Amino acid sequence: MPKTIQAMKTQLGLGLAMLLSLTGYGQSRQVGGPCEGCEAIHESSVPFEKLDSFLKLPDATWAGKKPLGINGIVYKADGKTPAPGVVLYLYHTDQTGRYVANKDAKGWERRHGSLRGWLRTNEKGEYKVVTLRPAPYPGHTDPAHIHITVKEPGLPEYYIDEFVFADDPLLTPANRQKLENRGGSGILTLKDVGNMYKAERPIYLGRNIPNYPASR
């Protein structure tokens, strides 16, 4: 009888440990809340560890409209320590305001379009993107924007505030109030430097991100 009781206790202990493990996993997956399409960050054809900190999207050219360069530093949750090895996934509409995919598109490219790409911050936490400024949706109901998903080591991916443009007439006071400042402000102020436009955006990991671990 004592052996039977001990065996039951052992099984109960193992079951409890498994339940706690699953519960902890479930909580970690809730970092950032629901995020439709964030899994697209895993569709990179280049392994994360081999991604560059510079990304040039397919629409970037100096033959027509001036391209847009966005650069910045990704900081850890303390707001001051650069965060290396953070993967960023970006996508946006074309010059007609639509997400247009290549004919052979697969996975999330069919919805996000082919103007998308991946990068990984360097040892200084730096990143840089060159593209064309996207157009707003054909209905002109929302400001033009660039979507961005973050994947930092040890956490599931989550989205942060989209890149939007300070001079966009669609970025009304009402639309500004809707911004959550996830990862810090995504409002870009463009500077014309002659052959292109430039803007900066620092990104702060965990800032205004629901259920972000306090220990980070």
Short mmCIF file of C-alpha atoms in Angstrom, two decimals:
data_model
loop_
_atom_site.label_atom_id
_atom_site.label_comp_id
_atom_site.label_asym_id
_atom_site.label_seq_id
_atom_site.Cartn_x
_atom_site.Cartn_y
_atom_site.Cartn_z
CA MET A 1 0.00 0.00 0.00
CA PRO A 2 2.72 2.58 0.85
CA LYS A 3 4.33 2.00 -2.55
CA THR A 4 1.00 2.59 -4.28
CA ILE A 5 0.49 5.87 -2.41
CA GLN A 6 4.03 6.97 -3.24
CA ALA A 7 3.47 6.15 -6.92
CA MET A 8 0.26 8.20 -6.91
CA LYS A 9 2.11 11.14 -5.35
CA THR A 10 4.83 10.87 -7.96
CA GLN A 11 2.32 10.86 -10.80
CA LEU A 12 0.47 13.79 -9.23
CA GLY A 13 3.72 15.71 -8.92
CA LEU A 14 4.63 15.06 -12.54
CA GLY A 15 1.18 16.07 -13.67
CA LEU A 16 1.34 19.31 -11.69
CA ALA A 17 4.78 20.13 -13.06
CA MET A 18 3.53 19.55 -16.60
CA LEU A 19 0.49 21.73 -15.97
CA LEU A 20 2.64 24.55 -14.61
CA SER A 21 4.96 24.23 -17.58
CA LEU A 22 2.09 24.41 -20.03
CA THR A 23 0.56 27.33 -18.16
CA GLY A 24 3.85 29.20 -18.26
CA TYR A 25 4.16 28.51 -21.96
CA GLY A 26 0.66 29.78 -22.56
CA GLN A 27 1.45 32.99 -20.72
CA SER A 28 4.64 33.56 -22.69
CA ARG A 29 2.71 33.17 -25.92
CA GLN A 30 0.43 36.00 -24.82
CA VAL A 31 3.23 38.57 -24.92
CA GLY A 32 1.93 41.37 -27.08
CA GLY A 33 -1.58 39.97 -27.31
CA PRO A 34 -3.25 38.67 -30.50
CA CYS A 35 -1.15 39.21 -33.60
CA GLU A 36 -2.65 38.07 -36.88
CA GLY A 37 0.06 37.49 -39.46
CA CYS A 38 2.97 37.94 -37.06
CA GLU A 39 4.01 34.36 -37.83
CA ALA A 40 5.08 35.65 -41.24
CA ILE A 41 8.32 36.69 -39.59
CA HIS A 42 9.33 33.02 -39.73
CA GLU A 43 9.01 32.89 -43.53
CA SER A 44 12.42 34.45 -44.10
CA SER A 45 14.41 32.48 -46.67
CA VAL A 46 17.58 33.53 -44.82
CA PRO A 47 18.20 32.06 -41.36
CA PHE A 48 17.72 34.70 -38.65
CA GLU A 49 21.35 34.53 -37.53
CA LYS A 50 22.52 35.36 -41.07
CA LEU A 51 20.25 38.35 -41.68
CA ASP A 52 21.89 41.72 -42.25
CA SER A 53 21.04 44.91 -40.35
CA PHE A 54 20.38 46.66 -43.70
CA LEU A 55 17.26 45.94 -45.73
CA LYS A 56 16.48 47.24 -49.21
CA LEU A 57 12.94 46.48 -50.29
CA PRO A 58 12.20 45.63 -53.95
CA ASP A 59 10.56 48.97 -54.74
CA ALA A 60 13.55 51.10 -53.73
CA THR A 61 15.07 52.83 -56.74
CA TRP A 62 16.72 56.11 -57.60
CA ALA A 63 15.31 56.04 -61.14
CA GLY A 64 11.90 57.47 -60.26
CA LYS A 65 10.55 58.73 -56.95
CA LYS A 66 13.02 59.47 -54.21
CA PRO A 67 13.47 56.47 -51.94
CA LEU A 68 12.97 56.59 -48.20
CA GLY A 69 15.65 55.58 -45.72
CA ILE A 70 14.64 54.72 -42.16
CA ASN A 71 17.25 53.99 -39.56
CA GLY A 72 17.36 53.68 -35.84
CA ILE A 73 18.51 51.76 -32.79
CA VAL A 74 16.56 49.05 -31.03
CA TYR A 75 16.90 49.35 -27.26
CA LYS A 76 16.27 46.81 -24.53
CA ALA A 77 13.46 47.32 -22.03
CA ASP A 78 15.59 49.67 -19.92
CA GLY A 79 15.35 52.18 -22.77
CA LYS A 80 19.10 52.79 -23.04
CA THR A 81 20.94 49.52 -23.73
CA PRO A 82 21.23 48.64 -27.46
CA ALA A 83 19.65 45.29 -28.32
CA PRO A 84 21.61 43.18 -30.83
CA GLY A 85 20.16 40.18 -32.62
CA VAL A 86 16.58 41.44 -32.81
CA VAL A 87 14.76 40.42 -36.00
CA LEU A 88 12.39 42.89 -37.67
CA TYR A 89 9.87 42.00 -40.37
CA LEU A 90 8.38 44.85 -42.43
CA TYR A 91 5.83 45.08 -45.21
CA HIS A 92 3.72 47.77 -46.83
CA THR A 93 1.49 48.69 -49.77
CA ASP A 94 2.71 49.71 -53.20
CA GLN A 95 2.20 53.05 -54.91
CA THR A 96 -1.47 52.24 -55.51
CA GLY A 97 -2.14 51.51 -51.86
CA ARG A 98 -2.47 47.77 -52.39
CA TYR A 99 -0.60 44.72 -51.14
CA VAL A 100 0.43 43.16 -54.46
CA ALA A 101 2.08 39.76 -54.39
CA ASN A 102 4.20 38.00 -56.97
CA LYS A 103 2.42 35.36 -59.05
CA ASP A 104 4.28 32.54 -57.31
CA ALA A 105 3.70 33.95 -53.82
CA LYS A 106 3.18 31.52 -50.96
CA GLY A 107 2.28 31.81 -47.30
CA TRP A 108 1.69 35.27 -45.90
CA GLU A 109 3.21 36.94 -48.96
CA ARG A 110 -0.15 36.41 -50.66
CA ARG A 111 -1.74 38.80 -48.13
CA HIS A 112 1.18 41.04 -47.18
CA GLY A 113 2.35 41.50 -50.74
CA SER A 114 5.89 41.25 -52.05
CA LEU A 115 7.09 44.56 -50.66
CA ARG A 116 8.34 42.92 -47.50
CA GLY A 117 11.60 41.89 -45.92
CA TRP A 118 13.60 40.92 -42.86
CA LEU A 119 16.61 42.29 -41.02
CA ARG A 120 18.48 41.68 -37.77
CA THR A 121 19.98 44.40 -35.59
CA ASN A 122 23.76 44.50 -35.43
CA GLU A 123 25.93 44.47 -32.30
CA LYS A 124 25.03 48.12 -31.70
CA GLY A 125 21.31 47.49 -32.02
CA GLU A 126 21.22 49.40 -35.32
CA TYR A 127 18.95 48.81 -38.28
CA LYS A 128 18.32 50.52 -41.61
CA VAL A 129 15.60 50.15 -44.23
CA VAL A 130 15.44 51.65 -47.73
CA THR A 131 12.15 51.59 -49.62
CA LEU A 132 9.60 53.88 -51.29
CA ARG A 133 7.08 55.70 -49.18
CA PRO A 134 3.89 53.63 -49.45
CA ALA A 135 0.54 54.99 -50.54
CA PRO A 136 -2.56 54.86 -48.32
CA TYR A 137 -5.30 52.35 -49.02
CA PRO A 138 -7.46 53.23 -52.06
CA GLY A 139 -10.31 54.33 -49.79
CA HIS A 140 -8.04 56.81 -48.01
CA THR A 141 -9.49 55.83 -44.65
CA ASP A 142 -6.16 55.20 -42.93
CA PRO A 143 -2.80 56.96 -43.00
CA ALA A 144 -0.09 55.40 -45.16
CA HIS A 145 1.92 53.02 -43.02
CA ILE A 146 4.58 50.34 -42.83
CA HIS A 147 3.82 47.28 -40.71
CA ILE A 148 6.54 45.96 -38.41
CA THR A 149 6.85 42.79 -36.36
CA VAL A 150 9.55 42.17 -33.75
CA LYS A 151 11.18 38.89 -32.73
CA GLU A 152 13.62 39.24 -29.89
CA PRO A 153 15.59 36.29 -28.50
CA GLY A 154 13.65 34.19 -26.02
CA LEU A 155 10.20 35.65 -26.70
CA PRO A 156 7.45 35.09 -29.26
CA GLU A 157 7.05 37.66 -32.00
CA TYR A 158 4.80 40.68 -31.48
CA TYR A 159 3.84 43.78 -33.43
CA ILE A 160 4.71 47.37 -32.61
CA ASP A 161 3.24 50.64 -33.84
CA GLU A 162 3.36 50.99 -37.59
CA PHE A 163 5.61 53.55 -39.23
CA VAL A 164 3.40 56.50 -40.19
CA PHE A 165 4.28 59.93 -41.55
CA ALA A 166 3.99 63.21 -39.67
CA ASP A 167 3.06 65.16 -42.82
CA ASP A 168 0.32 62.72 -43.90
CA PRO A 169 -3.02 64.60 -44.00
CA LEU A 170 -4.71 61.33 -43.08
CA LEU A 171 -2.82 61.28 -39.79
CA THR A 172 -5.51 63.36 -38.14
CA PRO A 173 -5.65 64.21 -34.43
CA ALA A 174 -8.23 61.43 -34.05
CA ASN A 175 -5.89 58.91 -35.71
CA ARG A 176 -2.99 60.08 -33.59
CA GLN A 177 -5.00 59.40 -30.46
CA LYS A 178 -5.51 55.81 -31.57
CA LEU A 179 -1.77 55.14 -31.61
CA GLU A 180 -0.67 52.92 -28.74
CA ASN A 181 3.05 53.76 -28.91
CA ARG A 182 3.91 50.08 -28.84
CA GLY A 183 7.68 50.00 -28.99
CA GLY A 184 7.64 53.80 -28.83
CA SER A 185 6.27 56.29 -31.31
CA GLY A 186 6.18 55.22 -34.95
CA ILE A 187 5.56 58.71 -36.34
CA LEU A 188 8.30 59.58 -38.82
CA THR A 189 9.43 63.11 -39.64
CA LEU A 190 11.02 63.02 -43.09
CA LYS A 191 14.05 65.04 -44.10
CA ASP A 192 14.83 65.68 -47.75
CA VAL A 193 18.58 65.16 -48.14
CA GLY A 194 18.63 65.63 -51.92
CA ASN A 195 18.63 62.17 -53.47
CA MET A 196 16.31 60.58 -50.90
CA TYR A 197 14.25 61.14 -47.79
CA LYS A 198 15.52 60.09 -44.38
CA ALA A 199 13.87 59.45 -41.04
CA GLU A 200 14.79 57.95 -37.70
CA ARG A 201 12.87 55.77 -35.32
CA PRO A 202 14.25 54.31 -32.10
CA ILE A 203 12.48 51.14 -30.97
CA TYR A 204 12.07 50.24 -27.31
CA LEU A 205 11.49 46.56 -26.64
CA GLY A 206 8.56 45.89 -24.35
CA ARG A 207 7.31 49.47 -24.21
CA ASN A 208 3.50 49.38 -24.00
CA ILE A 209 3.56 45.69 -24.91
CA PRO A 210 0.96 43.68 -22.93
CA ASN A 211 2.29 40.87 -20.69
CA TYR A 212 5.90 41.74 -21.43
CA PRO A 213 8.16 40.01 -18.87
CA ALA A 214 9.27 42.36 -16.10
CA SER A 215 12.61 40.56 -15.88
CA ARG A 216 13.76 41.54 -19.37
#
